[in-house]
Amino acid sequence: MIDLKRLVREIPDYPKPGILFYDITTLLKDPVGLHWAVDILANTFLAQKIDLVIGIEARGFIFAPMVAYRLNAGFVPVRKPNKLPAARASMSYSLEYGKDAIEIHRDAICAGNDVLIIDDLLATGGTAAATAKLVESLGGRVAGMGFIIELEELKGREKLNAYPVHSILKY
Amino acid sequence: MIDLKRLVREIPDYPKPGILFYDITTLLKDPVGLHWAVDILANTFLAQKIDLVIGIEARGFIFAPMVAYRLNAGFVPVRKPNKLPAARASMSYSLEYGKDAIEIHRDAICAGNDVLIIDDLLATGGTAAATAKLVESLGGRVAGMGFIIELEELKGREKLNAYPVHSILKY
């Protein structure tokens, strides 16, 4: 077992003073660390039927496809507004200040599909909750959620308590 | 051998009239198609030493990490300006109208590293050429470039003739 936390770079006062940023690029560039992180996440869901893995633009595009590849599932991107080229479903969610929205292709998920949501970071859980609503609006089932890093003090897990939530590194 | 082109959705007049857009989200959501596309790209480079695979924000984040995982290499993101949290190197390049820039972490590549550049689309080749210059400015060697789709009439390959270039689907 390698110490994955040792591969995460901690950057104080980024993006603003008082915030400690956990930079996973140092984990990503390490071949062994990358493989471990993907396999730990994927193995959690190995015994379940997973049809599709969803990743959220932009950093969520990194781990979700690798988990999809490992699980022999398909990959579905959830993107910022007006980026997807075909018919879209949209969901807005609250930020610390203001609102944002995410979109998915309407034909990306079929009714009854078992879907996994993978992202690098679980903070307040707002994006993941909105993504789950998008999946359900298209008739999909959220079989679980997986995160590389969980910031426990932000209590995102409480917002996602309707779903099995797994994270690798808790801070 | 499956017909991967059958899994690519063609969208006329997107993003503007007269443009035929090749949408790979229909390929991505197909588990067999996704696996084939990744393995074909990765197998091309299986006999070479590849230390790192680079993906370019945002759609390039999808295939490059899977190829890195398959090749037991690390993954390095190249991002739009001011997105990476640590010390960065920057490279500007020309667009049809105007300029854009991409950035990489200065410590992402070590001198002598063999680096693969993977993106979903080879169009004019401007982004890939700028990425190669970034890699070389940090002392890395560009061992090759791989693309899912190549738009041959845009002649991007000519701009990249210093490197081995592979693409899966030519249009």
Coordinates of N, CA, C and O in Angstrom, one line a residue, chain A residues 79-145:
Chain A
R79 N -21.0 18.6 -18.9 CA -20.2 19.8 -19.3 C -20.9 21.1 -18.8 O -22.0 21.2 -18.5
K80 N -20.1 22.2 -18.9 CA -20.6 23.5 -18.7 C -21.6 23.8 -19.8 O -21.6 23.2 -20.9
P81 N -22.5 24.9 -19.6 CA -23.5 25.1 -20.6 C -23.0 25.4 -22.0 O -21.9 26.0 -22.2
N82 N -23.7 25.0 -23.0 CA -23.5 25.2 -24.4 C -22.2 24.6 -24.9 O -21.7 25.2 -25.9
K83 N -21.7 23.6 -24.4 CA -20.5 22.9 -24.9 C -20.9 21.6 -25.6 O -20.1 21.2 -26.5
L84 N -21.9 21.0 -25.2 CA -22.3 19.7 -25.8 C -23.1 19.9 -27.1 O -23.9 20.8 -27.2
P85 N -22.8 19.2 -28.2 CA -23.3 19.5 -29.5 C -24.7 19.0 -29.8 O -25.3 19.6 -30.7
A86 N -25.2 18.0 -29.1 CA -26.6 17.5 -29.4 C -27.6 17.9 -28.4 O -27.3 18.7 -27.5
A87 N -28.8 17.4 -28.4 CA -29.9 17.8 -27.5 C -29.5 17.6 -26.1 O -29.0 16.5 -25.7
R88 N -29.7 18.6 -25.2 CA -29.2 18.6 -23.9 C -30.2 18.7 -22.8 O -31.3 19.3 -23.0
A89 N -30.0 18.1 -21.6 CA -30.7 18.4 -20.4 C -29.8 19.2 -19.5 O -28.6 19.0 -19.5
S90 N -30.4 20.2 -18.8 CA -29.7 21.1 -18.0 C -30.1 21.1 -16.5 O -31.3 20.8 -16.2
M91 N -29.2 21.4 -15.6 CA -29.5 21.5 -14.2 C -28.7 22.6 -13.6 O -27.5 22.7 -13.7
S92 N -29.4 23.5 -12.8 CA -28.6 24.6 -12.2 C -28.4 24.2 -10.7 O -29.1 23.4 -10.1
Y93 N -27.4 24.8 -10.1 CA -27.1 24.5 -8.7 C -26.4 25.8 -8.1 O -25.9 26.6 -8.8
S94 N -26.5 25.8 -6.8 CA -26.0 27.0 -6.1 C -24.5 26.9 -5.8 O -24.0 25.9 -5.5
L95 N -23.8 28.1 -6.0 CA -22.4 28.2 -5.6 C -22.4 29.0 -4.3 O -23.4 29.5 -3.9
E96 N -21.2 29.2 -3.8 CA -21.0 30.1 -2.6 C -21.6 31.5 -2.9 O -22.4 32.0 -2.1
Y97 N -21.3 32.0 -4.1 CA -21.9 33.2 -4.5 C -22.5 33.0 -5.9 O -21.8 32.8 -6.8
G98 N -23.8 33.0 -6.0 CA -24.5 32.9 -7.3 C -24.8 31.5 -7.7 O -25.0 30.6 -6.8
K99 N -25.0 31.2 -9.0 CA -25.5 30.0 -9.5 C -24.6 29.5 -10.7 O -24.0 30.3 -11.3
D100 N -24.7 28.2 -10.9 CA -24.0 27.7 -12.1 C -24.9 26.6 -12.7 O -25.9 26.2 -12.1
A101 N -24.6 26.1 -13.8 CA -25.4 25.0 -14.4 C -24.5 24.0 -15.1 O -23.4 24.3 -15.5
I102 N -25.0 22.8 -15.2 CA -24.3 21.7 -16.0 C -25.3 21.1 -16.9 O -26.5 21.2 -16.8
E103 N -24.7 20.5 -18.0 CA -25.5 19.8 -19.0 C -25.1 18.5 -19.4 O -23.9 18.1 -19.2
I104 N -26.0 17.7 -19.9 CA -25.7 16.3 -20.3 C -26.5 16.1 -21.6 O -27.5 16.7 -21.8
H105 N -26.0 15.2 -22.5 CA -26.8 14.9 -23.7 C -28.0 14.0 -23.2 O -27.9 13.1 -22.5
R106 N -29.1 14.4 -23.8 CA -30.4 13.7 -23.5 C -30.3 12.2 -23.8 O -31.0 11.4 -23.1
D107 N -29.6 11.8 -24.8 CA -29.5 10.4 -25.2 C -28.3 9.7 -24.6 O -28.0 8.6 -25.0
A108 N -27.6 10.4 -23.6 CA -26.4 9.8 -23.0 C -26.8 8.6 -22.1 O -26.0 7.7 -21.9
I109 N -28.0 8.6 -21.5 CA -28.4 7.6 -20.5 C -29.7 7.1 -20.9 O -30.6 7.8 -21.3
C110 N -29.8 5.7 -20.9 CA -31.1 5.1 -21.1 C -31.8 4.7 -19.8 O -31.1 4.5 -18.8
A111 N -33.1 4.7 -19.8 CA -33.8 4.3 -18.6 C -33.3 3.0 -18.1 O -33.1 2.0 -18.8
G112 N -33.1 3.0 -16.8 CA -32.6 1.7 -16.1 C -31.1 1.6 -16.1 O -30.6 0.7 -15.4
N113 N -30.3 2.4 -16.8 CA -28.9 2.4 -16.7 C -28.4 2.6 -15.3 O -28.9 3.5 -14.6
D114 N -27.4 1.8 -14.9 CA -26.7 2.0 -13.6 C -25.5 2.9 -13.8 O -24.6 2.5 -14.6
V115 N -25.5 4.0 -13.1 CA -24.5 5.1 -13.4 C -23.7 5.4 -12.2 O -24.2 5.5 -11.1
L116 N -22.4 5.5 -12.4 CA -21.4 5.9 -11.4 C -21.0 7.4 -11.7 O -20.7 7.7 -12.8
I117 N -20.9 8.2 -10.6 CA -20.4 9.6 -10.8 C -19.1 9.7 -10.1 O -18.9 9.4 -8.9
I118 N -18.1 10.0 -10.9 CA -16.7 10.1 -10.4 C -16.2 11.5 -10.5 O -16.3 12.1 -11.6
D119 N -15.6 12.1 -9.5 CA -15.0 13.4 -9.6 C -13.7 13.4 -8.7 O -13.5 12.5 -7.9
D120 N -12.8 14.4 -8.9 CA -11.6 14.4 -8.1 C -11.8 14.9 -6.7 O -11.2 14.4 -5.8
L121 N -12.8 15.8 -6.6 CA -13.0 16.5 -5.3 C -14.4 16.5 -4.8 O -15.3 16.9 -5.5
L122 N -14.6 16.0 -3.5 CA -15.9 16.2 -2.9 C -15.8 17.4 -1.9 O -15.1 17.2 -0.9
A123 N -16.3 18.5 -2.3 CA -16.3 19.7 -1.4 C -17.7 19.9 -0.8 O -18.1 19.1 0.1
T124 N -18.5 20.8 -1.3 CA -19.8 21.0 -0.7 C -20.8 20.0 -1.3 O -21.9 19.9 -0.8
G125 N -20.5 19.3 -2.4 CA -21.3 18.3 -3.0 C -22.4 18.8 -3.9 O -23.2 18.1 -4.5
G126 N -22.4 20.1 -4.2 CA -23.4 20.8 -5.0 C -23.4 20.2 -6.5 O -24.4 19.9 -7.0
T127 N -22.2 20.1 -7.0 CA -22.1 19.7 -8.4 C -22.5 18.2 -8.5 O -23.2 17.8 -9.5
A128 N -22.0 17.4 -7.6 CA -22.4 15.9 -7.6 C -23.9 15.8 -7.4 O -24.5 14.9 -8.1
A129 N -24.5 16.5 -6.5 CA -26.0 16.4 -6.3 C -26.7 16.8 -7.6 O -27.7 16.2 -8.0
A130 N -26.3 17.9 -8.3 CA -26.9 18.3 -9.5 C -26.7 17.3 -10.6 O -27.6 17.0 -11.4
T131 N -25.6 16.6 -10.6 CA -25.3 15.6 -11.6 C -26.2 14.4 -11.4 O -26.8 13.8 -12.3
A132 N -26.4 14.0 -10.1 CA -27.3 12.9 -9.8 C -28.7 13.2 -10.2 O -29.4 12.3 -10.8
K133 N -29.2 14.5 -10.0 CA -30.5 14.8 -10.5 C -30.6 14.7 -12.0 O -31.7 14.3 -12.5
L134 N -29.6 15.1 -12.7 CA -29.6 15.0 -14.2 C -29.7 13.6 -14.6 O -30.5 13.2 -15.5
V135 N -29.0 12.7 -14.0 CA -29.0 11.2 -14.3 C -30.4 10.7 -14.1 O -31.0 10.0 -14.9
E136 N -31.0 11.1 -12.9 CA -32.4 10.6 -12.6 C -33.4 11.2 -13.5 O -34.4 10.5 -13.8
S137 N -33.2 12.4 -13.9 CA -34.2 13.0 -14.8 C -34.3 12.3 -16.2 O -35.3 12.4 -16.9
L138 N -33.2 11.6 -16.5 CA -33.2 10.8 -17.8 C -33.5 9.3 -17.5 O -33.4 8.5 -18.4
G139 N -33.9 9.0 -16.3 CA -34.3 7.6 -16.0 C -33.2 6.7 -15.6 O -33.4 5.5 -15.4
G140 N -32.0 7.2 -15.4 CA -30.9 6.4 -14.9 C -30.9 6.3 -13.4 O -31.6 7.0 -12.7
R141 N -30.2 5.2 -12.9 CA -30.0 5.0 -11.4 C -28.6 5.4 -11.0 O -27.6 4.9 -11.7
V142 N -28.4 6.2 -10.0 CA -27.1 6.5 -9.5 C -26.6 5.4 -8.6 O -27.1 5.2 -7.4
A143 N -25.8 4.5 -9.1 CA -25.3 3.3 -8.3 C -24.3 3.7 -7.3 O -24.0 2.9 -6.3
G144 N -23.6 4.8 -7.4 CA -22.7 5.3 -6.4 C -21.9 6.5 -6.9 O -22.1 6.9 -8.1
M145 N -21.1 7.0 -6.0 CA -20.3 8.2 -6.3 C -18.9 7.9 -5.7 O -18.8 7.4 -4.6

